[in-house]
mmCIF file of C-alpha atoms in Angstrom:
data_model
loop_
_atom_site.group_PDB
_atom_site.id
_atom_site.type_symbol
_atom_site.label_atom_id
_atom_site.label_comp_id
_atom_site.label_asym_id
_atom_site.label_seq_id
_atom_site.Cartn_x
_atom_site.Cartn_y
_atom_site.Cartn_z
ATOM 1 C CA MET A 240 0.044 -0.188 0.134
ATOM 2 C CA GLU A 241 3.042 2.352 0.661
ATOM 3 C CA LYS A 242 4.516 2.129 -2.766
ATOM 4 C CA LYS A 243 0.675 2.819 -4.241
ATOM 5 C CA MET A 244 0.595 5.973 -1.898
ATOM 6 C CA GLU A 245 3.936 7.078 -2.992
ATOM 7 C CA LYS A 246 2.525 6.962 -6.838
ATOM 8 C CA VAL A 247 -0.597 8.539 -5.870
ATOM 9 C CA LEU A 248 1.412 11.686 -4.322
ATOM 10 C CA ALA A 249 3.826 11.669 -6.992
ATOM 11 C CA ASP A 250 0.825 11.892 -9.688
ATOM 12 C CA ARG A 251 -0.863 14.493 -7.474
ATOM 13 C CA GLU A 252 2.439 16.711 -7.292
ATOM 14 C CA ALA A 253 2.392 16.127 -11.226
ATOM 15 C CA ARG A 254 -1.043 17.352 -11.759
ATOM 16 C CA TRP A 255 -0.287 20.477 -9.767
ATOM 17 C CA ARG A 256 2.587 21.499 -11.827
ATOM 18 C CA LEU A 257 0.383 20.738 -14.793
ATOM 19 C CA ARG A 258 -2.285 22.927 -13.187
ATOM 20 C CA LEU A 259 0.043 26.091 -12.853
ATOM 21 C CA LYS A 260 1.222 25.483 -16.546
ATOM 22 C CA GLU A 261 -2.132 25.355 -17.982
ATOM 23 C CA ALA A 262 -3.655 27.975 -15.775
ATOM 24 C CA ALA A 263 -0.815 30.548 -17.042
ATOM 25 C CA LEU A 264 -2.398 29.916 -20.590
ATOM 26 C CA SER A 265 -6.010 30.968 -19.709
ATOM 27 C CA ARG A 266 -7.621 33.915 -20.866
ATOM 28 C CA GLY A 267 -9.634 33.890 -17.731
ATOM 29 C CA CYS A 268 -9.104 30.969 -15.463
ATOM 30 C CA LEU A 269 -8.836 26.990 -15.009
ATOM 31 C CA ILE A 270 -11.308 24.867 -13.636
ATOM 32 C CA THR A 271 -10.126 21.467 -12.266
ATOM 33 C CA ALA A 272 -12.587 18.712 -11.828
ATOM 34 C CA THR A 273 -11.472 15.608 -9.611
ATOM 35 C CA LEU A 274 -13.941 13.086 -7.671
ATOM 36 C CA ARG A 275 -14.659 13.794 -4.029
ATOM 37 C CA ILE A 276 -14.847 10.069 -3.034
ATOM 38 C CA PRO A 277 -12.963 7.893 -1.245
ATOM 39 C CA PHE A 278 -9.577 6.836 -2.668
ATOM 40 C CA GLU A 279 -10.129 3.191 -3.296
ATOM 41 C CA TYR A 280 -13.234 3.977 -5.858
ATOM 42 C CA ARG A 281 -11.503 6.788 -7.862
ATOM 43 C CA THR A 282 -9.711 4.725 -10.403
ATOM 44 C CA SER A 283 -12.442 2.209 -10.899
ATOM 45 C CA ARG A 284 -13.802 2.030 -14.459
ATOM 46 C CA ILE A 285 -17.239 2.812 -13.282
ATOM 47 C CA PHE A 286 -16.378 5.941 -11.431
ATOM 48 C CA VAL A 287 -14.107 7.026 -14.612
ATOM 49 C CA ARG A 288 -16.930 6.570 -16.830
ATOM 50 C CA PHE A 289 -18.998 8.294 -13.846
ATOM 51 C CA MET A 290 -16.530 11.159 -14.072
ATOM 52 C CA LYS A 291 -16.750 11.642 -17.970
ATOM 53 C CA LYS A 292 -20.482 11.661 -17.768
ATOM 54 C CA THR A 293 -20.579 14.073 -15.020
ATOM 55 C CA CYS A 294 -18.074 16.624 -16.694
ATOM 56 C CA ARG A 295 -20.229 16.249 -20.093
ATOM 57 C CA PHE A 296 -23.025 17.714 -18.131
ATOM 58 C CA LEU A 297 -20.767 20.503 -16.406
ATOM 59 C CA CYS A 298 -19.431 21.557 -19.594
ATOM 60 C CA ARG A 299 -23.345 21.902 -21.133
ATOM 61 C CA GLU A 300 -24.005 23.878 -18.043
ATOM 62 C CA LEU A 301 -21.047 26.124 -18.484
ATOM 63 C CA ALA A 302 -22.041 26.534 -22.259
ATOM 64 C CA MET A 303 -25.537 27.575 -21.357
ATOM 65 C CA ARG A 304 -23.988 30.459 -19.066
ATOM 66 C CA LYS A 305 -21.884 31.589 -22.060
ATOM 67 C CA VAL A 306 -18.742 30.425 -20.717
ATOM 68 C CA CYS A 307 -16.247 29.550 -23.517
ATOM 69 C CA ILE A 308 -14.287 26.292 -22.829
ATOM 70 C CA ASP A 309 -10.953 27.279 -25.077
ATOM 71 C CA LYS A 310 -9.276 23.914 -24.123
ATOM 72 C CA LYS A 311 -10.144 20.411 -22.180
ATOM 73 C CA THR A 312 -7.336 18.231 -21.031
ATOM 74 C CA TRP A 313 -8.225 14.508 -19.376
ATOM 75 C CA VAL A 314 -5.401 13.632 -16.930
ATOM 76 C CA MET A 315 -5.620 10.111 -15.538
ATOM 77 C CA GLY A 316 -3.373 9.250 -12.671
ATOM 78 C CA ASN A 317 -2.885 6.972 -9.756
ATOM 79 C CA ASP A 318 -5.429 9.286 -7.669
ATOM 80 C CA GLY A 319 -7.976 9.072 -10.404
ATOM 81 C CA PRO A 320 -9.467 11.162 -13.353
ATOM 82 C CA ALA A 321 -9.076 14.965 -13.461
ATOM 83 C CA LEU A 322 -10.185 17.200 -16.147
ATOM 84 C CA PHE A 323 -8.709 20.655 -16.836
ATOM 85 C CA LEU A 324 -11.024 23.134 -18.476
ATOM 86 C CA LEU A 325 -9.251 26.524 -19.661
ATOM 87 C CA VAL A 326 -12.234 28.923 -19.753
ATOM 88 C CA ASP A 327 -12.596 32.576 -20.663
ATOM 89 C CA LYS A 328 -14.408 34.013 -17.629
ATOM 90 C CA CYS A 329 -12.908 35.715 -14.680
ATOM 91 C CA PRO A 330 -12.075 33.410 -11.839
ATOM 92 C CA GLU A 331 -14.365 34.791 -9.307
ATOM 93 C CA TYR A 332 -17.502 34.499 -11.528
ATOM 94 C CA THR A 333 -16.444 30.933 -12.647
ATOM 95 C CA LYS A 334 -15.827 29.668 -9.048
ATOM 96 C CA GLY A 335 -19.623 30.986 -8.208
ATOM 97 C CA LEU A 336 -21.130 29.185 -11.372
ATOM 98 C CA CYS A 337 -18.893 25.822 -10.100
ATOM 99 C CA VAL A 338 -20.144 26.291 -6.293
ATOM 100 C CA GLU A 339 -23.659 26.509 -7.977
ATOM 101 C CA PHE A 340 -23.063 23.454 -9.823
ATOM 102 C CA GLU A 341 -21.448 21.347 -7.026
ATOM 103 C CA GLU A 342 -24.380 22.088 -4.649
ATOM 104 C CA LYS A 343 -27.432 22.458 -7.023
ATOM 105 C CA THR A 344 -27.001 19.595 -9.514
ATOM 106 C CA PRO A 345 -27.282 15.680 -8.766
ATOM 107 C CA TYR A 346 -24.025 14.658 -9.031
ATOM 108 C CA GLY A 347 -22.359 17.818 -8.104
ATOM 109 C CA LYS A 348 -22.017 16.618 -4.362
ATOM 110 C CA VAL A 349 -19.040 13.953 -5.753
ATOM 111 C CA LEU A 350 -17.283 16.534 -7.892
ATOM 112 C CA ASP A 351 -14.813 18.903 -6.704
ATOM 113 C CA LEU A 352 -14.319 21.733 -8.751
ATOM 114 C CA ASP A 353 -11.300 23.935 -8.333
ATOM 115 C CA ILE A 354 -10.335 27.437 -9.727
ATOM 116 C CA MET A 355 -7.051 28.644 -10.358
ATOM 117 C CA ASP A 356 -6.513 32.196 -11.860
ATOM 118 C CA ARG A 357 -3.539 32.621 -14.531
ATOM 119 C CA ASN A 358 -1.133 33.571 -11.673
ATOM 120 C CA GLY A 359 -1.738 30.009 -10.016
ATOM 121 C CA MET A 360 -3.813 31.171 -7.078
ATOM 122 C CA VAL A 361 -6.576 29.138 -6.059
ATOM 123 C CA VAL A 362 -9.899 30.944 -5.558
ATOM 124 C CA SER A 363 -11.642 29.637 -2.688
ATOM 125 C CA ARG A 364 -15.329 29.750 -1.379
ATOM 126 C CA GLU A 365 -14.191 31.884 1.451
ATOM 127 C CA GLN A 366 -12.736 34.394 -0.620
ATOM 128 C CA LEU A 367 -16.039 34.903 -2.111
ATOM 129 C CA GLY A 368 -17.734 35.085 1.248
ATOM 130 C CA LEU A 369 -19.289 31.489 0.817
ATOM 131 C CA THR A 370 -19.538 28.711 3.421
ATOM 132 C CA ALA A 371 -17.148 25.892 3.546
ATOM 133 C CA ARG A 372 -18.252 23.002 1.447
ATOM 134 C CA LYS A 373 -20.332 20.556 3.253
ATOM 135 C CA CYS A 374 -19.880 16.648 3.957
ATOM 136 C CA PHE A 375 -22.111 14.750 1.689
ATOM 137 C CA ILE A 376 -23.139 12.522 4.404
ATOM 138 C CA CYS A 377 -23.628 15.091 7.201
ATOM 139 C CA ASP A 378 -23.824 19.019 7.421
ATOM 140 C CA ASN A 379 -20.145 19.294 9.009
ATOM 141 C CA PRO A 380 -17.511 20.778 6.950
ATOM 142 C CA ALA A 381 -16.479 18.407 4.313
ATOM 143 C CA ALA A 382 -12.687 18.882 5.440
ATOM 144 C CA VAL A 383 -13.280 18.377 8.827
ATOM 145 C CA CYS A 384 -15.380 14.835 8.117
ATOM 146 C CA SER A 385 -12.441 14.038 5.881
ATOM 147 C CA SER A 386 -9.595 14.675 7.905
ATOM 148 C CA ARG A 387 -11.046 13.016 10.924
ATOM 149 C CA LYS A 388 -12.363 10.155 9.282
ATOM 150 C CA MET A 389 -15.747 10.830 10.892
ATOM 151 C CA HIS A 390 -17.701 8.402 8.775
ATOM 152 C CA SER A 391 -17.476 4.538 8.267
ATOM 153 C CA PRO A 392 -16.632 3.054 4.832
ATOM 154 C CA GLU A 393 -19.882 1.680 5.033
ATOM 155 C CA GLU A 394 -21.763 5.009 5.672
ATOM 156 C CA LEU A 395 -19.591 6.329 2.477
ATOM 157 C CA ALA A 396 -20.411 3.644 0.444
ATOM 158 C CA GLU A 397 -24.146 3.947 1.159
ATOM 159 C CA ALA A 398 -24.164 7.763 0.649
ATOM 160 C CA LEU A 399 -22.272 7.358 -2.823
ATOM 161 C CA GLU A 400 -24.673 4.718 -3.972
ATOM 162 C CA LYS A 401 -27.469 7.066 -3.161
ATOM 163 C CA ILE A 402 -25.923 9.753 -4.807
ATOM 164 C CA THR A 403 -24.605 8.330 -7.933
ATOM 165 C CA GLY A 404 -26.755 5.052 -8.272
ATOM 166 C CA ILE A 405 -23.762 3.049 -8.489
ATOM 167 C CA ARG A 406 -23.988 -0.292 -6.633
ATOM 168 C CA LEU A 407 -20.734 -0.447 -4.450
ATOM 169 C CA CYS A 408 -21.313 -3.619 -2.283
ATOM 170 C CA ASN A 409 -23.021 -6.979 -2.926
#
């Protein structure tokens, strides 16, 4: 397991460097979409397909709001899939749209949408005066539940099944 974690961390670092490089090329900002689910599910074929389907929906939603996607880049690593979208709108406006998508669309709860400006600065919810993201099981901040491992694997699997419709257990 330690070797696997080393590969995951190396891929995360490589993805971060690629994000910085891509963001610098944008007319507006970079959206990075990743799965917000337990590690053991992220690289499964079914969740990679789920991610692609959800991101197609995200791209349609952005187009309906007149956000021009200049470039799409898929990255698949040991930490699961990621989609980079270079868009033409300002980071703050884009973050607001992404927060709305995360909170109001059927699958937004399991998608993490990060925004980076051309200078490599990440735009947070807090910068926009918004509350921290909530856990998809309870109303606590997601960061608290995740870091403290507040929910059992069974609770996580049950919540994921309910949100995604993907059967995880026999």
